[in-house]
Amino acid sequence: MRRIFSVLLAACCLFAFTSCAPAQKTSEIFAMDTFIIQTAYTDNGDVLRQNNEIARRLEDEMSRTIKTSDICRLNAAPGQDVEVSGETAEVLAVSFEAAADTGGAFSPALGSIIAAWGFGTENAHVPEEAELASALAAADYRTVTLDGNTVNTGGAMIDLGAAVKGYALDKAAENLKAGGVESAIISFGGSIYALGKKPDGNSYKIGIRDPEGSENDYMATILLDGKFVSTSGTYERGFTEDGAYYDHVLDPKTGYPVDNGLVAATALCESGILSDIYSTALLVMGAEKGVAFAEERGIDALFLTGDKRIVTTDGFAEKYGLTV
């Protein structure tokens, strides 16, 4: 699922450098069904290219639509043992644990429901009740077993779209540090990581998009330094049928798009994959339940309602310099 979180990349560039400052390097590619945008201050000319290679490699391993991927092979062999890569097994393990932790608000086994709605295709439509009921019956993550790198879906269809970008961001962040980078901001769709501070000493500033505006219209801004942040939104990908809009964020319990008064949820964590996963789970939970869940687990979270109210966990504004 696409994540919606706009980076104020221009803010990274509005200062003068001293002659000894690391060079600014930038990269923008399209991979993992999203734009991957990177800005780093480093003399290491390989680090951003390596991050792009990480993204493409993980896409090849975990895409639901690439026929040679681990996920496509799993979905083509229901009820059979399939060997997957160590990284795919790791993402699956984290995803199953998070599914249980969130009471199913997040699920890595929604492939059949996504297919029933046709999201990501030119044939998006509201499924018939019988079709949706059949898809729901095949969407129980608890039927999946994982033993080392051996996976058996038990008939469920796996989709890691709400986890793999965050995982790729974790790997890219590790690569930045291994490459000696001390200042960078990277965005894998709406999953973002800021390393250190900008060369002028200020924290990186990112914007929370106004769902009714353009990509450069923001409801608020926050300061980010050394954490991962992901946002899930209902307003970027969807379709209209018979005058009604249907977004792509699906409630695993009903099989229908979420409709609880929220249009976006943002999660800040020490891990990219968890920020990715929890942003989806919190959006599905709704503001009241989401705030309670996040505060219990030490997740910093922000929720945006359909009437443009901002709700946060306790202390969020002070911690991240929230400006509305």
mmCIF file of N, CA, C and O in Angstrom, residues 252-295:
data_model
loop_
_atom_site.group_PDB
_atom_site.id
_atom_site.type_symbol
_atom_site.label_atom_id
_atom_site.label_comp_id
_atom_site.label_asym_id
_atom_site.label_seq_id
_atom_site.Cartn_x
_atom_site.Cartn_y
_atom_site.Cartn_z
ATOM 1 N N PRO A 252 -9.010 -5.567 7.587
ATOM 2 C CA PRO A 252 -8.934 -7.033 7.458
ATOM 3 C C PRO A 252 -10.154 -7.767 8.009
ATOM 4 O O PRO A 252 -10.418 -8.897 7.593
ATOM 5 N N LYS A 253 -10.886 -7.137 8.915
ATOM 6 C CA LYS A 253 -12.034 -7.820 9.508
ATOM 7 C C LYS A 253 -13.251 -7.814 8.582
ATOM 8 O O LYS A 253 -14.049 -8.752 8.575
ATOM 9 N N THR A 254 -13.432 -6.740 7.820
ATOM 10 C CA THR A 254 -14.615 -6.607 6.977
ATOM 11 C C THR A 254 -14.334 -6.809 5.489
ATOM 12 O O THR A 254 -15.242 -7.136 4.731
ATOM 13 N N GLY A 255 -13.088 -6.575 5.094
ATOM 14 C CA GLY A 255 -12.741 -6.628 3.688
ATOM 15 C C GLY A 255 -13.063 -5.363 2.938
ATOM 16 O O GLY A 255 -12.761 -5.254 1.736
ATOM 17 N N TYR A 256 -13.654 -4.385 3.624
ATOM 18 C CA TYR A 256 -14.008 -3.114 3.001
ATOM 19 C C TYR A 256 -12.968 -2.041 3.352
ATOM 20 O O TYR A 256 -12.257 -2.154 4.365
ATOM 21 N N PRO A 257 -12.881 -0.982 2.534
ATOM 22 C CA PRO A 257 -11.994 0.133 2.888
ATOM 23 C C PRO A 257 -12.371 0.723 4.247
ATOM 24 O O PRO A 257 -13.551 0.720 4.641
ATOM 25 N N VAL A 258 -11.369 1.199 4.965
ATOM 26 C CA VAL A 258 -11.625 1.769 6.292
ATOM 27 C C VAL A 258 -12.536 2.980 6.173
ATOM 28 O O VAL A 258 -12.433 3.772 5.239
ATOM 29 N N ASP A 259 -13.420 3.123 7.145
ATOM 30 C CA ASP A 259 -14.365 4.245 7.165
ATOM 31 C C ASP A 259 -14.655 4.560 8.620
ATOM 32 O O ASP A 259 -15.700 4.219 9.162
ATOM 33 N N ASN A 260 -13.682 5.194 9.282
ATOM 34 C CA ASN A 260 -13.807 5.456 10.712
ATOM 35 C C ASN A 260 -13.540 6.912 11.076
ATOM 36 O O ASN A 260 -13.274 7.217 12.236
ATOM 37 N N GLY A 261 -13.592 7.791 10.082
ATOM 38 C CA GLY A 261 -13.380 9.204 10.350
ATOM 39 C C GLY A 261 -11.956 9.674 10.156
ATOM 40 O O GLY A 261 -11.692 10.879 10.176
ATOM 41 N N LEU A 262 -11.013 8.741 9.980
ATOM 42 C CA LEU A 262 -9.621 9.115 9.746
ATOM 43 C C LEU A 262 -9.304 9.126 8.252
ATOM 44 O O LEU A 262 -9.865 8.333 7.489
ATOM 45 N N VAL A 263 -8.383 10.006 7.865
ATOM 46 C CA VAL A 263 -7.865 9.972 6.492
ATOM 47 C C VAL A 263 -6.382 9.644 6.468
ATOM 48 O O VAL A 263 -5.839 9.308 5.416
ATOM 49 N N ALA A 264 -5.706 9.715 7.634
ATOM 50 C CA ALA A 264 -4.284 9.374 7.675
ATOM 51 C C ALA A 264 -3.859 9.067 9.101
ATOM 52 O O ALA A 264 -4.435 9.585 10.066
ATOM 53 N N ALA A 265 -2.841 8.219 9.216
ATOM 54 C CA ALA A 265 -2.215 7.931 10.508
ATOM 55 C C ALA A 265 -0.713 7.861 10.302
ATOM 56 O O ALA A 265 -0.243 7.266 9.330
ATOM 57 N N THR A 266 0.019 8.471 11.218
ATOM 58 C CA THR A 266 1.475 8.544 11.139
ATOM 59 C C THR A 266 2.071 7.886 12.375
ATOM 60 O O THR A 266 1.617 8.133 13.491
ATOM 61 N N ALA A 267 3.079 7.053 12.162
ATOM 62 C CA ALA A 267 3.760 6.374 13.273
ATOM 63 C C ALA A 267 5.251 6.647 13.204
ATOM 64 O O ALA A 267 5.859 6.547 12.132
ATOM 65 N N LEU A 268 5.850 6.988 14.341
ATOM 66 C CA LEU A 268 7.292 7.206 14.448
ATOM 67 C C LEU A 268 7.871 6.147 15.370
ATOM 68 O O LEU A 268 7.409 5.974 16.494
ATOM 69 N N CYS A 269 8.885 5.444 14.864
ATOM 70 C CA CYS A 269 9.474 4.317 15.586
ATOM 71 C C CYS A 269 10.984 4.302 15.397
ATOM 72 O O CYS A 269 11.533 5.038 14.572
ATOM 73 N N GLU A 270 11.635 3.421 16.152
ATOM 74 C CA GLU A 270 13.068 3.212 15.983
ATOM 75 C C GLU A 270 13.366 2.254 14.836
ATOM 76 O O GLU A 270 14.522 2.025 14.502
ATOM 77 N N SER A 271 12.324 1.705 14.225
ATOM 78 C CA SER A 271 12.445 0.726 13.145
ATOM 79 C C SER A 271 11.594 1.162 11.968
ATOM 80 O O SER A 271 10.436 1.582 12.145
ATOM 81 N N GLY A 272 12.143 1.038 10.747
ATOM 82 C CA GLY A 272 11.390 1.402 9.566
ATOM 83 C C GLY A 272 10.230 0.468 9.305
ATOM 84 O O GLY A 272 9.115 0.903 9.003
ATOM 85 N N ILE A 273 10.457 -0.839 9.434
ATOM 86 C CA ILE A 273 9.389 -1.781 9.145
ATOM 87 C C ILE A 273 8.243 -1.641 10.141
ATOM 88 O O ILE A 273 7.065 -1.741 9.761
ATOM 89 N N LEU A 274 8.554 -1.354 11.397
ATOM 90 C CA LEU A 274 7.476 -1.188 12.372
ATOM 91 C C LEU A 274 6.717 0.106 12.160
ATOM 92 O O LEU A 274 5.494 0.152 12.335
ATOM 93 N N SER A 275 7.412 1.177 11.763
ATOM 94 C CA SER A 275 6.688 2.420 11.468
ATOM 95 C C SER A 275 5.742 2.195 10.298
ATOM 96 O O SER A 275 4.600 2.679 10.293
ATOM 97 N N ASP A 276 6.184 1.444 9.294
ATOM 98 C CA ASP A 276 5.363 1.138 8.123
ATOM 99 C C ASP A 276 4.130 0.338 8.525
ATOM 100 O O ASP A 276 2.985 0.672 8.177
ATOM 101 N N ILE A 277 4.357 -0.733 9.275
ATOM 102 C CA ILE A 277 3.265 -1.605 9.700
ATOM 103 C C ILE A 277 2.289 -0.870 10.613
ATOM 104 O O ILE A 277 1.057 -0.938 10.432
ATOM 105 N N TYR A 278 2.812 -0.171 11.621
ATOM 106 C CA TYR A 278 1.926 0.453 12.602
ATOM 107 C C TYR A 278 1.123 1.606 12.011
ATOM 108 O O TYR A 278 -0.002 1.859 12.463
ATOM 109 N N SER A 279 1.659 2.298 11.010
ATOM 110 C CA SER A 279 0.867 3.379 10.422
ATOM 111 C C SER A 279 -0.403 2.817 9.797
ATOM 112 O O SER A 279 -1.487 3.420 9.910
ATOM 113 N N THR A 280 -0.312 1.661 9.155
ATOM 114 C CA THR A 280 -1.499 1.024 8.591
ATOM 115 C C THR A 280 -2.437 0.539 9.692
ATOM 116 O O THR A 280 -3.651 0.775 9.651
ATOM 117 N N ALA A 281 -1.879 -0.129 10.699
ATOM 118 C CA ALA A 281 -2.713 -0.661 11.781
ATOM 119 C C ALA A 281 -3.450 0.459 12.513
ATOM 120 O O ALA A 281 -4.640 0.326 12.835
ATOM 121 N N LEU A 282 -2.768 1.557 12.778
ATOM 122 C CA LEU A 282 -3.393 2.663 13.503
ATOM 123 C C LEU A 282 -4.514 3.297 12.687
ATOM 124 O O LEU A 282 -5.543 3.709 13.233
ATOM 125 N N LEU A 283 -4.336 3.376 11.373
ATOM 126 C CA LEU A 283 -5.388 3.923 10.518
ATOM 127 C C LEU A 283 -6.619 3.028 10.552
ATOM 128 O O LEU A 283 -7.756 3.505 10.615
ATOM 129 N N VAL A 284 -6.405 1.728 10.552
ATOM 130 C CA VAL A 284 -7.520 0.785 10.614
ATOM 131 C C VAL A 284 -8.209 0.846 11.974
ATOM 132 O O VAL A 284 -9.442 0.768 12.073
ATOM 133 N N MET A 285 -7.435 1.025 13.044
ATOM 134 C CA MET A 285 -8.011 1.064 14.396
ATOM 135 C C MET A 285 -8.909 2.272 14.621
ATOM 136 O O MET A 285 -9.892 2.195 15.368
ATOM 137 N N GLY A 286 -8.569 3.414 14.022
ATOM 138 C CA GLY A 286 -9.263 4.655 14.321
ATOM 139 C C GLY A 286 -8.548 5.426 15.419
ATOM 140 O O GLY A 286 -7.665 4.886 16.108
ATOM 141 N N ALA A 287 -8.924 6.689 15.592
ATOM 142 C CA ALA A 287 -8.161 7.572 16.471
ATOM 143 C C ALA A 287 -8.175 7.127 17.929
ATOM 144 O O ALA A 287 -7.128 7.031 18.569
ATOM 145 N N GLU A 288 -9.347 6.859 18.486
ATOM 146 C CA GLU A 288 -9.431 6.555 19.924
ATOM 147 C C GLU A 288 -8.678 5.286 20.272
ATOM 148 O O GLU A 288 -7.810 5.278 21.157
ATOM 149 N N LYS A 289 -8.972 4.202 19.573
ATOM 150 C CA LYS A 289 -8.290 2.944 19.839
ATOM 151 C C LYS A 289 -6.819 3.045 19.451
ATOM 152 O O LYS A 289 -5.940 2.493 20.125
ATOM 153 N N GLY A 290 -6.530 3.774 18.369
ATOM 154 C CA GLY A 290 -5.159 3.912 17.900
ATOM 155 C C GLY A 290 -4.274 4.639 18.891
ATOM 156 O O GLY A 290 -3.125 4.246 19.122
ATOM 157 N N VAL A 291 -4.778 5.719 19.492
ATOM 158 C CA VAL A 291 -4.003 6.457 20.489
ATOM 159 C C VAL A 291 -3.691 5.566 21.687
ATOM 160 O O VAL A 291 -2.559 5.526 22.178
ATOM 161 N N ALA A 292 -4.703 4.835 22.168
ATOM 162 C CA ALA A 292 -4.497 3.958 23.328
ATOM 163 C C ALA A 292 -3.466 2.880 23.006
ATOM 164 O O ALA A 292 -2.572 2.592 23.821
ATOM 165 N N PHE A 293 -3.567 2.274 21.821
ATOM 166 C CA PHE A 293 -2.623 1.231 21.414
ATOM 167 C C PHE A 293 -1.213 1.798 21.325
ATOM 168 O O PHE A 293 -0.247 1.199 21.832
ATOM 169 N N ALA A 294 -1.067 2.946 20.670
ATOM 170 C CA ALA A 294 0.256 3.538 20.473
ATOM 171 C C ALA A 294 0.900 3.920 21.800
ATOM 172 O O ALA A 294 2.095 3.666 22.025
ATOM 173 N N GLU A 295 0.144 4.539 22.691
ATOM 174 C CA GLU A 295 0.714 4.964 23.965
ATOM 175 C C GLU A 295 1.107 3.765 24.822
ATOM 176 O O GLU A 295 2.120 3.798 25.527
#
